[in-house]
Amino acid sequence: MRAARLSVVTAVATAAALTAVTGCTEKSKADGDAAVQVTAADSKCDTSTKSVPAGQVTLKIENKGSKATEVEILFPDDRIVSEKENIGSGTKYTLTAEVKAGEYEIACRPGMKGHGVRQKLTVTGSGAAAKRNPKLDKAVADYREYAQEQADATLPKVEVFAKAIKAGDLKAAQDAFAPSRVGWERTEPIAESFGDIDPKTDTRADGLEKGQKWTGWHALEKALWQDKKIGAEQKTLADQLVTDLKDWQGRVGKAVITPTSMANGAKELLDEVATGKVTGEEDRYSHTDLSDFKANVEGAQQAYELLKPVAQANDKALTAELDKQFAALNTLLDKYRTDSPQEKAQNGFVSYDKVTGDQRKELSDAVNALAEPLSKLAAAVVK
């Protein structure tokens, strides 16, 4: 789940922008003076340059504001090229992306809401693709196929969830909630890259923008668990959720995917775990957080495994550490699996409200131990 964005991507803009970031361009310098220094604050987003050469572009971000912020590289139609969410006050982060020639924006979003403060960024160069390692081309193609498979598998499960709601069957709807979210959670960075789908389907009450109607999974979650009621409004929301996710399913094949967007997306999924699942905020009514948690980790690991052949050749120590930390986190998560029929609504995991504070701290530590080396994956695949 990300904070809401209300812009709509038009079909014309999408088709035009698809040529902007596909493939790898000539590599530009990523460190030192060649990096774009981004200083974010509560009401500003200062950048050290307004123009960079096409290729590997690095943002050196520092948040000097009082709130956590999100920094994004955006297409003109608001689709996301790359992003980093939840950059805490007083902290720094390095974001690496592949960008072709064209016009973009760098956005800082204090509090991770709203339009944000933006600066223009011109990427110069012919935009002609340099020859890329065939293993990276295969990784991108395989990840696109994986994302489409997840979307295709999600729709039947969402339809089961919606059918139970429309039948007024509270227990069946509760049981179908967590399974309907797995494919989405595995590939959420793809959905977020479109800008307008995630706010309609996966926004929590505290993530709503002013004037935004609350729709999607979490509005239904509240009705099913806290309110324990299914009325006409919930049946309408169920129909809309199916419609919105069919839209997502149809767009997955058009997503702009690069090796660095895969690597950054894997890190974003770990950030999702750290800021939503471990805290219990994501599925606060159903307590199905561990199901989402596992799906986020699976999606991150899939992206990593596809990029691993190249990353390993460039940084063997990094991939060894990633292998170790993925294994440790998966082993820890397996401790919370259950075969109890009473836990059916948890999709095979214990209810998160039964996980103690010490256990949540252990999970958080394992996530952080993986997130740190995972943040270096993007740079490793484009060395």
Coordinates of C-alpha atoms in Angstrom, one line a residue, residues 42-370:
D42 CA 8.7 20.0 4.4
S43 CA 8.1 22.5 1.6
K44 CA 10.9 22.2 -0.8
C45 CA 12.7 19.8 -3.1
D46 CA 16.0 21.2 -4.3
T47 CA 18.1 19.4 -6.9
S48 CA 21.7 20.0 -7.8
T49 CA 21.0 19.9 -11.5
K50 CA 18.2 20.1 -14.0
S51 CA 19.8 18.0 -16.6
V52 CA 21.6 14.6 -16.7
P53 CA 22.8 12.3 -19.5
A54 CA 20.8 9.3 -20.3
G55 CA 21.7 6.0 -18.7
Q56 CA 22.3 5.1 -15.1
V57 CA 21.1 8.1 -13.0
T58 CA 21.7 8.3 -9.3
L59 CA 19.8 10.4 -6.8
K60 CA 21.7 11.2 -3.6
I61 CA 18.7 12.1 -1.3
E62 CA 18.8 13.8 2.0
N63 CA 15.6 14.6 4.0
K64 CA 16.1 17.7 6.0
G65 CA 12.4 18.0 6.8
S66 CA 10.5 17.2 9.9
K67 CA 8.4 14.5 8.2
A68 CA 9.2 11.2 6.4
T69 CA 9.2 11.8 2.7
E70 CA 9.0 10.0 -0.6
V71 CA 11.1 10.9 -3.6
E72 CA 10.2 9.8 -7.1
I73 CA 11.4 10.1 -10.7
L74 CA 8.2 10.6 -12.7
F75 CA 7.1 10.5 -16.4
P76 CA 5.2 13.6 -17.5
D77 CA 1.9 11.6 -17.0
D78 CA 2.8 10.8 -13.4
R79 CA 3.8 7.2 -13.9
I80 CA 6.7 6.3 -11.7
V81 CA 10.1 5.5 -13.2
S82 CA 11.6 4.8 -9.8
E83 CA 10.9 5.9 -6.2
K84 CA 11.9 5.6 -2.6
E85 CA 9.2 5.8 0.1
N86 CA 9.5 6.5 3.8
I87 CA 12.8 8.4 3.9
G88 CA 12.9 9.4 7.5
S89 CA 13.6 12.9 8.8
G90 CA 17.4 13.5 9.0
T91 CA 18.2 10.4 6.9
K92 CA 19.9 9.8 3.5
Y93 CA 19.2 7.4 0.7
T94 CA 20.8 6.6 -2.7
L95 CA 18.4 5.7 -5.6
T96 CA 19.7 4.3 -8.8
A97 CA 17.6 4.1 -12.0
E98 CA 17.9 3.7 -15.7
V99 CA 16.5 6.6 -17.7
K100 CA 16.3 7.3 -21.4
A101 CA 16.4 10.7 -23.0
G102 CA 13.3 12.8 -22.3
E103 CA 11.5 15.1 -19.9
Y104 CA 10.8 14.0 -16.3
E105 CA 10.1 15.3 -12.9
I106 CA 11.7 14.7 -9.5
A107 CA 9.1 14.8 -6.8
C108 CA 9.4 15.1 -3.0
R109 CA 6.3 14.2 -1.1
P110 CA 6.5 15.2 2.5
G111 CA 4.3 13.0 4.7
M112 CA 4.1 10.7 1.5
K113 CA 0.8 12.4 0.5
G114 CA -0.3 14.8 -2.2
H115 CA 1.2 16.1 -5.4
G116 CA 4.4 17.0 -3.7
V117 CA 7.1 19.6 -4.5
R118 CA 8.6 19.0 -8.0
Q119 CA 11.5 19.9 -10.1
K120 CA 12.0 19.4 -13.8
L121 CA 14.6 17.0 -15.0
T122 CA 15.8 16.8 -18.6
V123 CA 17.6 13.6 -19.6
T124 CA 19.8 14.3 -22.6
G125 CA 21.3 12.0 -25.2
S126 CA 20.2 10.2 -28.3
G127 CA 18.4 7.6 -26.2
A128 CA 19.8 4.8 -28.4
A129 CA 20.1 1.6 -26.5
A130 CA 23.6 0.2 -25.8
K131 CA 24.1 -3.5 -26.0
R132 CA 23.0 -5.0 -22.6
N133 CA 24.0 -8.2 -21.0
P134 CA 21.5 -10.7 -22.4
K135 CA 21.0 -12.1 -18.9
L136 CA 19.4 -8.8 -17.9
D137 CA 17.1 -8.8 -20.9
K138 CA 16.0 -12.3 -19.9
A139 CA 15.5 -11.2 -16.3
V140 CA 13.2 -8.4 -17.4
A141 CA 11.3 -10.7 -19.8
D142 CA 10.9 -13.3 -17.1
Y143 CA 9.8 -10.8 -14.5
R144 CA 7.2 -9.4 -16.8
E145 CA 5.9 -12.9 -17.3
Y146 CA 5.9 -13.5 -13.5
A147 CA 4.0 -10.2 -12.9
Q148 CA 1.4 -11.1 -15.5
E149 CA 1.0 -14.6 -14.0
Q150 CA 0.4 -13.1 -10.6
A151 CA -2.3 -10.7 -12.0
D152 CA -4.0 -13.5 -13.9
A153 CA -4.1 -15.7 -10.8
T154 CA -5.4 -12.9 -8.6
L155 CA -8.6 -12.2 -10.6
P156 CA -10.3 -15.5 -9.9
K157 CA -9.5 -15.2 -6.2
V158 CA -10.9 -11.6 -6.1
E159 CA -14.0 -12.8 -7.9
V160 CA -14.5 -15.4 -5.1
F161 CA -14.1 -12.7 -2.5
A162 CA -16.6 -10.4 -4.3
K163 CA -19.1 -13.2 -4.8
A164 CA -19.1 -14.0 -1.1
I165 CA -19.7 -10.3 -0.3
K166 CA -22.5 -10.1 -2.8
A167 CA -24.1 -13.2 -1.3
G168 CA -23.9 -11.6 2.2
D169 CA -21.8 -14.5 3.5
L170 CA -19.6 -12.8 6.1
K171 CA -17.4 -15.9 7.0
A172 CA -16.8 -16.8 3.3
A173 CA -15.8 -13.3 2.6
Q174 CA -13.4 -13.2 5.5
D175 CA -11.8 -16.5 4.4
A176 CA -11.4 -15.2 0.8
F177 CA -9.9 -11.8 1.8
A178 CA -6.2 -12.7 2.4
P179 CA -5.9 -15.2 -0.6
S180 CA -7.3 -12.5 -2.9
R181 CA -4.3 -10.2 -2.0
V182 CA -1.3 -12.5 -2.5
G183 CA -0.6 -11.8 -6.2
W184 CA -1.1 -8.1 -5.7
E185 CA 1.3 -8.0 -2.8
R186 CA 4.0 -10.0 -4.7
T187 CA 4.1 -7.5 -7.5
E188 CA 2.8 -4.3 -5.9
P189 CA 5.6 -2.0 -7.4
I190 CA 4.2 -2.8 -10.8
A191 CA 0.7 -1.6 -9.8
E192 CA 2.2 1.5 -8.0
S193 CA 4.1 2.5 -11.2
F194 CA 0.8 3.3 -12.9
G195 CA -0.1 5.9 -10.2
D196 CA -3.9 5.6 -10.3
I197 CA -4.7 2.0 -9.5
D198 CA -3.2 1.5 -6.1
P199 CA -5.2 4.4 -4.4
K200 CA -8.5 2.9 -5.6
T201 CA -7.7 -0.7 -4.5
D202 CA -5.2 -0.7 -1.5
T203 CA -5.4 2.6 0.4
R204 CA -5.9 2.5 4.2
A205 CA -8.2 5.0 5.9
D206 CA -5.2 7.0 7.1
G207 CA -3.8 7.2 3.6
L208 CA -6.7 8.9 2.0
E209 CA -6.3 12.3 0.3
K210 CA -8.7 15.1 1.0
G211 CA -12.0 14.4 -0.9
Q212 CA -11.0 10.9 -1.9
K213 CA -13.6 8.2 -1.5
W214 CA -12.5 5.1 0.3
T215 CA -12.7 2.1 -1.9
G216 CA -10.8 -1.2 -2.3
W217 CA -9.7 -4.1 -0.1
H218 CA -9.3 -2.2 3.2
A219 CA -12.7 -0.4 3.1
L220 CA -14.2 -3.9 2.8
E221 CA -11.9 -5.3 5.4
K222 CA -13.2 -2.8 8.0
A223 CA -16.8 -3.7 7.1
L224 CA -16.1 -7.5 7.4
W225 CA -14.1 -7.5 10.6
Q226 CA -14.9 -4.3 12.6
D227 CA -18.4 -3.5 11.5
K228 CA -19.3 -7.2 10.8
K229 CA -21.8 -6.2 8.2
I230 CA -22.4 -6.5 4.5
G231 CA -24.8 -4.0 2.9
A232 CA -25.5 -2.5 -0.4
E233 CA -22.4 -0.2 -0.2
Q234 CA -20.1 -3.2 0.4
K235 CA -21.6 -5.1 -2.6
T236 CA -20.9 -2.0 -4.8
L237 CA -17.4 -1.8 -3.5
A238 CA -16.8 -5.5 -4.3
D239 CA -17.9 -5.0 -7.9
Q240 CA -15.6 -1.9 -8.2
L241 CA -12.7 -3.9 -6.7
V242 CA -13.1 -6.5 -9.4
T243 CA -13.3 -3.8 -12.1
D244 CA -10.2 -2.0 -10.9
L245 CA -8.2 -5.1 -10.7
K246 CA -9.2 -6.2 -14.2
D247 CA -7.8 -2.8 -15.2
W248 CA -4.6 -3.6 -13.4
Q249 CA -4.4 -7.1 -15.0
G250 CA -4.8 -5.5 -18.5
R251 CA -2.0 -3.0 -17.9
V252 CA 0.7 -5.2 -16.4
G253 CA 2.0 -6.2 -19.9
K254 CA 2.5 -2.5 -20.7
A255 CA 4.5 -1.7 -17.5
V256 CA 8.0 -0.2 -18.0
I257 CA 10.4 -2.6 -16.4
T258 CA 14.2 -2.3 -16.3
P259 CA 16.8 -4.2 -14.2
T260 CA 17.1 -1.3 -11.8
S261 CA 13.3 -1.0 -11.4
M262 CA 13.2 -4.7 -10.6
A263 CA 15.9 -4.2 -7.9
N264 CA 14.4 -1.0 -6.5
G265 CA 11.0 -2.7 -6.5
A266 CA 12.3 -5.6 -4.5
K267 CA 13.6 -3.1 -1.9
E268 CA 10.2 -1.3 -2.0
L269 CA 8.5 -4.5 -1.1
L270 CA 10.8 -4.9 2.0
D271 CA 9.9 -1.3 2.9
E272 CA 6.2 -2.2 2.6
V273 CA 6.9 -5.0 5.2
A274 CA 8.8 -2.7 7.5
T275 CA 6.3 0.2 7.5
G276 CA 3.0 -1.7 7.3
K277 CA 3.1 -5.4 7.9
V278 CA 5.5 -5.6 10.9
T279 CA 3.6 -2.7 12.6
G280 CA 0.2 -4.4 12.1
E281 CA -1.1 -1.3 10.4
E282 CA -1.8 -2.8 6.9
D283 CA -4.5 -5.3 7.8
R284 CA -5.5 -3.7 11.1
Y285 CA -9.0 -5.2 11.2
S286 CA -8.4 -8.7 9.9
H287 CA -4.9 -9.2 11.3
T288 CA -3.9 -11.0 8.1
D289 CA -0.6 -9.1 8.0
L290 CA 1.6 -12.2 7.9
S291 CA 0.0 -13.4 4.6
D292 CA 0.8 -10.0 3.0
F293 CA 4.2 -10.1 4.7
K294 CA 5.1 -13.4 3.1
A295 CA 3.8 -12.3 -0.3
N296 CA 6.0 -9.2 -0.2
V297 CA 9.0 -11.3 0.6
E298 CA 8.2 -13.8 -2.2
G299 CA 7.9 -11.0 -4.7
A300 CA 11.2 -9.4 -3.6
Q301 CA 12.9 -12.7 -3.8
Q302 CA 11.6 -13.5 -7.2
A303 CA 13.0 -10.2 -8.6
Y304 CA 16.3 -10.9 -6.9
E305 CA 16.7 -14.5 -8.1
L306 CA 16.1 -13.3 -11.7
L307 CA 18.8 -10.6 -11.3
K308 CA 21.2 -12.8 -9.3
P309 CA 23.3 -14.2 -12.2
V310 CA 24.4 -10.7 -13.1
A311 CA 24.6 -9.4 -9.6
Q312 CA 26.7 -12.4 -8.5
A313 CA 29.2 -11.8 -11.3
N314 CA 29.5 -8.2 -10.2
D315 CA 29.4 -8.6 -6.4
K316 CA 29.6 -12.1 -5.1
A317 CA 29.7 -11.0 -1.5
L318 CA 26.5 -9.1 -1.9
T319 CA 24.6 -12.1 -3.3
A320 CA 26.0 -14.4 -0.6
E321 CA 24.6 -12.0 2.0
L322 CA 21.3 -11.7 0.2
D323 CA 20.9 -15.5 0.0
K324 CA 21.7 -15.7 3.7
Q325 CA 19.2 -13.0 4.8
F326 CA 16.4 -14.2 2.5
A327 CA 16.8 -17.7 4.0
A328 CA 16.8 -16.4 7.5
L329 CA 13.6 -14.3 7.0
N330 CA 11.8 -17.1 5.3
T331 CA 12.7 -19.6 8.1
L332 CA 11.4 -17.1 10.7
L333 CA 8.2 -16.6 8.8
D334 CA 7.6 -20.3 8.6
K335 CA 7.4 -20.4 12.4
Y336 CA 4.1 -18.6 12.2
R337 CA 2.4 -21.0 9.8
T338 CA -0.6 -23.0 11.0
D339 CA -2.9 -25.7 9.7
S340 CA -5.7 -24.7 12.1
P341 CA -9.0 -24.4 10.3
Q342 CA -9.8 -21.5 12.6
E343 CA -6.9 -19.6 10.9
K344 CA -8.3 -20.1 7.4
A345 CA -8.9 -16.4 7.0
Q346 CA -5.2 -15.8 7.7
N347 CA -4.2 -17.8 4.6
G348 CA -2.1 -20.3 6.5
F349 CA -0.6 -18.0 9.1
V350 CA -1.5 -17.2 12.7
S351 CA -3.5 -14.0 13.3
Y352 CA -1.1 -11.1 13.7
D353 CA -2.8 -9.9 16.9
K354 CA -1.4 -13.1 18.5
V355 CA 2.2 -12.2 17.6
T356 CA 3.9 -10.6 20.7
G357 CA 5.9 -7.4 20.8
D358 CA 9.1 -9.4 21.2
Q359 CA 8.2 -11.5 18.2
R360 CA 7.4 -8.4 16.1
K361 CA 10.8 -7.0 17.1
E362 CA 12.5 -10.2 15.9
L363 CA 10.6 -10.0 12.6
S364 CA 11.5 -6.4 12.2
D365 CA 15.2 -7.1 12.8
A366 CA 15.2 -9.8 10.2
V367 CA 13.5 -7.5 7.7
N368 CA 16.1 -4.8 8.3
A369 CA 18.9 -7.3 8.0
L370 CA 17.7 -8.1 4.5

